[in-house]
């Protein structure tokens, strides 16, 4: 694996070689309608056969209903199949759009979220609180704690916003550059709307009215020992506060409980980490001792709580360059997240239930 370099969030270096803004299009064949079945097919047959008398009138049913009241008749199945074929045609012909960062809204909504949702709902059984604190429109910065050895908490936070926010908003996560050098992971992260954790990309997204998510602890958060669980690490140099001030975007604190226990990290092989070019190589009670089976996360019970937004539009434009103000706001966000974590831990009945 190539050596990875973590880019600080407040690094203002420019980013080149953006992804294409639209996939190349090719002539697409027209999807043929599926053959009629059931009552519709019988009606057509009677029109062509003058000998067959019309059927006796019966109880009315809804379009696409098979008479059992569940609305899942042949018509509904045909529509779903036709929609699926149309989706495949667009993917094969390149007739779909991605933005400047590589975000593919259609693929995310119809495929990627469908793959993450069972993990969110059935495996981790995530409970969401305070989602109404996220603004319904306009740019906003969600700041969350980071934990779990592998960054599954960011993905679960994305599903929480996507599925529960009343305005159907999508969260754009800022990720370390290690994510974008891994095969397959790089492509999936771009499709999901992730981008590099740098001030330039964050400001562009906020200026476009996007909802941006950042986890300032970085590798210090997800790679900390199990004995330090739910103790927030340093929040960098306050780059996320500076970005929010420049764009006058509110900051929404987010606290995640449950991710700390999915991979209890009891050790760190620094030698293997250097050889593999990764920030740490975790040793857990099951990994690497049980091989691939040891990489399966424990099915803990999660809670994600979004706190009340902290407004930034009341500060002067030059406030983004004030180090004292940035320190105070960073400390305020960190303390609010830490306080909520302790409160959620006191309320939690069990790690798994």
XYZ file of C-alpha atoms in Angstrom:
353
model
C 0.000 0.000 0.000
C 1.289 3.460 -0.835
C 2.349 5.709 2.018
C -0.500 7.937 3.064
C -0.186 11.476 4.260
C -2.887 12.978 6.432
C -3.810 16.458 5.200
C -4.824 18.892 7.959
C -8.322 20.254 7.620
C -7.037 23.810 7.470
C -4.536 23.121 4.693
C -5.316 25.644 1.952
C -3.391 23.943 -0.835
C -5.229 23.794 -4.098
C -6.629 20.560 -5.436
C -6.288 19.688 -9.081
C -7.495 17.001 -11.400
C -11.145 17.165 -10.435
C -13.482 14.427 -11.498
C -15.553 14.952 -14.613
C -18.775 16.817 -14.100
C -20.873 14.502 -16.221
C -20.442 10.961 -17.457
C -20.052 10.568 -21.215
C -23.374 9.855 -22.861
C -24.022 7.336 -25.609
C -27.142 6.640 -27.648
C -29.490 4.685 -25.440
C -31.937 2.089 -26.626
C -35.548 2.521 -25.673
C -36.797 0.194 -22.950
C -39.607 -1.940 -24.344
C -42.735 -2.214 -22.171
C -43.310 -5.536 -20.501
C -46.185 -7.701 -21.866
C -49.552 -7.068 -20.281
C -50.824 -9.633 -17.846
C -53.939 -10.244 -15.845
C -57.086 -8.213 -16.428
C -55.465 -5.819 -18.900
C -54.360 -8.669 -21.184
C -57.786 -10.307 -20.985
C -59.494 -7.037 -21.931
C -57.312 -6.724 -25.044
C -58.093 -10.318 -25.993
C -61.831 -9.709 -25.722
C -61.586 -6.699 -28.011
C -60.047 -8.916 -30.704
C -62.484 -11.798 -30.154
C -66.136 -10.821 -30.813
C -67.356 -14.239 -29.637
C -66.151 -13.940 -26.090
C -68.688 -12.094 -23.934
C -67.466 -9.396 -21.522
C -66.804 -10.503 -17.988
C -69.353 -9.803 -15.328
C -68.674 -6.654 -13.320
C -66.829 -7.296 -10.100
C -65.413 -5.338 -7.195
C -63.156 -2.449 -8.168
C -59.470 -2.721 -7.319
C -56.727 -0.134 -7.385
C -54.423 0.051 -10.377
C -51.670 -2.537 -10.049
C -53.509 -4.341 -7.221
C -54.081 -8.089 -7.436
C -57.223 -7.967 -5.328
C -55.717 -8.820 -1.971
C -55.393 -5.181 -0.910
C -51.616 -5.113 -0.585
C -50.981 -3.014 -3.721
C -48.302 -5.438 -4.870
C -49.911 -6.764 -8.041
C -48.499 -7.305 -11.487
C -48.677 -3.606 -12.352
C -46.513 -2.651 -9.371
C -43.993 -5.380 -10.177
C -43.830 -4.280 -13.805
C -43.184 -0.700 -12.784
C -40.370 -1.763 -10.483
C -38.809 -3.943 -13.158
C -39.102 -1.159 -15.731
C -37.510 1.308 -13.296
C -34.677 -1.125 -12.626
C -34.045 -1.653 -16.342
C -34.094 2.093 -16.917
C -31.529 2.560 -14.120
C -29.257 -0.091 -15.632
C -29.565 1.496 -19.085
C -28.485 4.878 -17.719
C -25.520 3.357 -15.904
C -24.363 1.382 -18.962
C -24.724 4.289 -21.368
C -23.242 6.914 -19.045
C -26.445 8.948 -19.033
C -26.049 10.138 -15.440
C -24.506 13.130 -13.701
C -21.784 13.564 -11.102
C -20.737 16.873 -9.562
C -17.281 18.444 -9.409
C -16.327 16.197 -6.492
C -17.551 12.951 -8.066
C -20.798 12.697 -6.075
C -23.332 10.448 -7.822
C -26.735 11.209 -6.280
C -28.666 8.534 -8.172
C -26.232 5.712 -7.359
C -26.071 6.823 -3.720
C -29.853 6.940 -3.256
C -30.736 3.755 -5.116
C -27.767 1.468 -4.430
C -25.216 2.578 -1.854
C -27.714 3.688 0.787
C -29.639 0.453 0.238
C -26.462 -1.496 1.043
C -25.674 0.539 4.166
C -29.244 0.651 5.497
C -29.415 -2.991 6.774
C -26.185 -2.433 8.740
C -27.650 0.783 10.139
C -31.109 -0.580 10.987
C -30.556 -4.274 11.773
C -26.944 -4.647 12.881
C -26.162 -1.470 14.834
C -29.855 -0.559 15.409
C -29.031 3.144 15.363
C -31.259 5.522 17.309
C -31.245 9.116 16.049
C -31.991 12.156 18.197
C -32.151 15.855 17.414
C -32.101 15.534 13.620
C -34.453 18.522 13.506
C -31.515 20.666 14.683
C -29.951 20.322 11.226
C -31.052 23.277 9.057
C -33.578 22.437 6.346
C -31.672 24.427 3.735
C -28.411 26.263 3.197
C -24.873 25.366 4.135
C -24.138 23.922 7.582
C -21.179 22.154 9.175
C -21.791 19.034 11.283
C -18.899 18.313 13.684
C -18.797 14.850 15.292
C -16.573 12.687 17.457
C -14.626 9.937 15.692
C -14.009 6.379 16.938
C -14.193 2.693 16.186
C -10.824 1.723 14.591
C -12.526 1.752 11.171
C -14.519 4.874 10.176
C -17.956 3.254 10.114
C -19.329 6.070 12.293
C -19.137 8.524 9.405
C -21.131 6.208 7.138
C -23.803 5.632 9.783
C -24.073 9.388 10.317
C -24.657 9.766 6.576
C -27.494 7.236 6.640
C -29.020 8.946 9.697
C -29.208 12.295 7.898
C -30.323 10.775 4.585
C -33.142 8.686 6.062
C -34.401 10.851 8.923
C -34.019 14.491 8.006
C -37.440 15.908 7.023
C -35.899 17.907 4.148
C -34.164 14.806 2.671
C -30.724 16.350 2.977
C -27.503 14.545 2.081
C -24.346 14.772 4.173
C -21.025 15.392 2.398
C -18.204 14.013 4.540
C -14.624 15.321 4.614
C -12.126 12.447 4.662
C -8.349 12.015 5.040
C -6.376 11.420 1.861
C -5.742 7.781 2.868
C -9.327 7.091 1.791
C -8.565 8.323 -1.723
C -5.491 6.150 -2.339
C -7.203 2.838 -1.555
C -8.540 0.927 -4.576
C -12.338 0.574 -4.712
C -12.705 2.592 -1.492
C -11.625 5.685 -3.412
C -14.353 5.268 -6.043
C -17.084 4.450 -3.544
C -16.151 7.402 -1.331
C -16.371 9.803 -4.273
C -19.721 8.368 -5.349
C -21.052 8.821 -1.796
C -20.091 12.487 -1.870
C -16.933 12.384 0.235
C -14.076 14.762 -0.493
C -10.690 15.700 0.925
C -10.560 17.212 4.394
C -9.173 20.582 3.344
C -10.526 24.086 3.826
C -10.823 24.739 0.092
C -13.204 21.837 -0.581
C -15.218 22.491 2.589
C -15.732 26.148 1.686
C -16.854 25.303 -1.847
C -19.441 22.844 -0.566
C -20.757 25.239 2.076
C -20.966 28.037 -0.497
C -23.132 25.724 -2.632
C -25.520 25.259 0.300
C -24.392 21.700 1.097
C -24.448 19.941 4.444
C -20.812 19.152 5.306
C -19.614 16.677 7.937
C -16.204 16.739 9.618
C -14.602 14.674 12.400
C -11.723 16.827 13.648
C -10.135 14.095 15.809
C -9.036 12.290 12.642
C -6.820 9.237 13.117
C -6.233 10.215 16.760
C -9.912 9.473 17.372
C -10.463 6.205 15.529
C -7.017 4.845 16.493
C -7.076 5.510 20.227
C -6.851 2.625 22.744
C -10.032 1.099 24.151
C -9.120 2.407 27.600
C -9.556 5.981 26.320
C -12.977 5.424 24.765
C -15.352 8.394 24.702
C -12.565 10.774 25.710
C -12.304 13.312 22.907
C -8.884 13.937 21.425
C -7.562 17.298 20.269
C -9.692 19.026 17.605
C -6.800 20.151 15.435
C -6.098 23.881 15.056
C -9.693 25.003 14.627
C -9.697 24.958 10.845
C -13.342 23.864 10.706
C -14.368 26.906 12.770
C -12.495 29.240 10.427
C -14.250 27.678 7.427
C -17.675 28.031 9.038
C -16.979 31.670 9.907
C -15.937 32.489 6.344
C -19.139 31.006 4.946
C -21.302 32.205 7.881
C -22.548 28.631 8.234
C -23.928 27.248 11.519
C -21.990 24.522 13.339
C -24.051 21.509 14.468
C -22.333 19.353 17.157
C -22.935 15.607 16.823
C -22.281 12.903 19.448
C -22.040 9.214 18.507
C -22.227 6.469 21.122
C -21.697 2.797 20.246
C -18.901 3.006 17.690
C -16.135 2.826 20.320
C -16.917 -0.826 21.105
C -17.207 -2.334 17.600
C -13.444 -3.063 17.496
C -11.999 -2.833 21.039
C -8.418 -1.788 20.294
C -6.172 -3.311 22.946
C -2.892 -2.821 21.085
C -1.183 -1.208 18.115
C 1.548 -2.842 16.041
C 3.579 0.184 14.983
C 6.006 -1.947 12.980
C 3.242 -3.394 10.805
C 1.705 0.046 10.500
C 4.962 1.463 9.093
C 5.360 -1.453 6.702
C 1.803 -1.040 5.388
C 1.939 2.759 5.308
C -1.086 3.212 7.589
C -1.421 5.364 10.737
C -1.877 2.338 13.012
C -2.356 -1.436 12.891
C -5.037 -2.378 15.443
C -4.898 -5.415 17.682
C -8.292 -6.406 19.078
C -9.529 -9.485 21.000
C -10.484 -11.043 17.641
C -8.167 -9.432 15.047
C -5.852 -10.639 13.587
C -6.102 -13.825 15.648
C -9.327 -15.065 13.991
C -8.357 -13.991 10.502
C -11.132 -12.473 8.344
C -13.723 -13.427 10.959
C -11.959 -11.145 13.405
C -12.647 -8.170 11.115
C -16.406 -8.454 11.702
C -17.477 -5.590 13.998
C -19.309 -6.339 17.226
C -23.089 -5.664 16.986
C -23.254 -2.780 19.435
C -26.278 -0.525 19.927
C -25.694 2.993 18.598
C -27.113 6.420 19.399
C -26.464 9.480 17.235
C -27.542 12.828 18.665
C -27.384 16.157 16.831
C -27.139 19.149 19.132
C -28.433 22.672 18.774
C -26.612 24.630 16.052
C -24.059 27.260 16.981
C -24.601 30.302 14.710
C -21.646 32.060 13.084
C -23.429 34.709 11.002
C -23.237 37.247 13.813
C -19.468 37.650 13.551
C -17.634 40.137 11.337
C -15.914 38.792 8.170
C -12.459 39.286 9.680
C -13.405 37.052 12.635
C -12.178 34.014 10.659
C -8.620 35.278 11.179
C -8.975 35.787 14.936
C -7.093 32.902 16.660
C -8.636 33.615 20.065
C -12.177 33.428 18.693
C -11.383 30.241 16.767
C -9.953 28.645 19.901
C -12.995 29.610 21.975
C -15.503 28.335 19.405
C -13.530 25.116 18.894
C -13.493 24.533 22.648
C -17.229 25.281 22.846
C -18.040 22.693 20.158
C -15.733 20.100 21.724
C -17.172 20.582 25.213
C -20.744 20.328 23.933
C -19.987 17.035 22.159
C -18.157 15.656 25.222
C -20.973 16.626 27.592
C -23.569 14.950 25.354
C -21.439 11.791 25.147
C -21.356 11.513 28.939
C -25.101 12.087 29.141
C -25.829 9.396 26.535
C -23.505 6.938 28.283
C -25.349 7.433 31.581
C -28.670 6.788 29.821
C -27.408 3.679 27.988
C -28.683 0.400 29.448
C -26.149 -1.855 27.726
C -23.460 -1.814 25.060
C -25.427 -4.316 22.986
C -29.072 -3.559 23.852
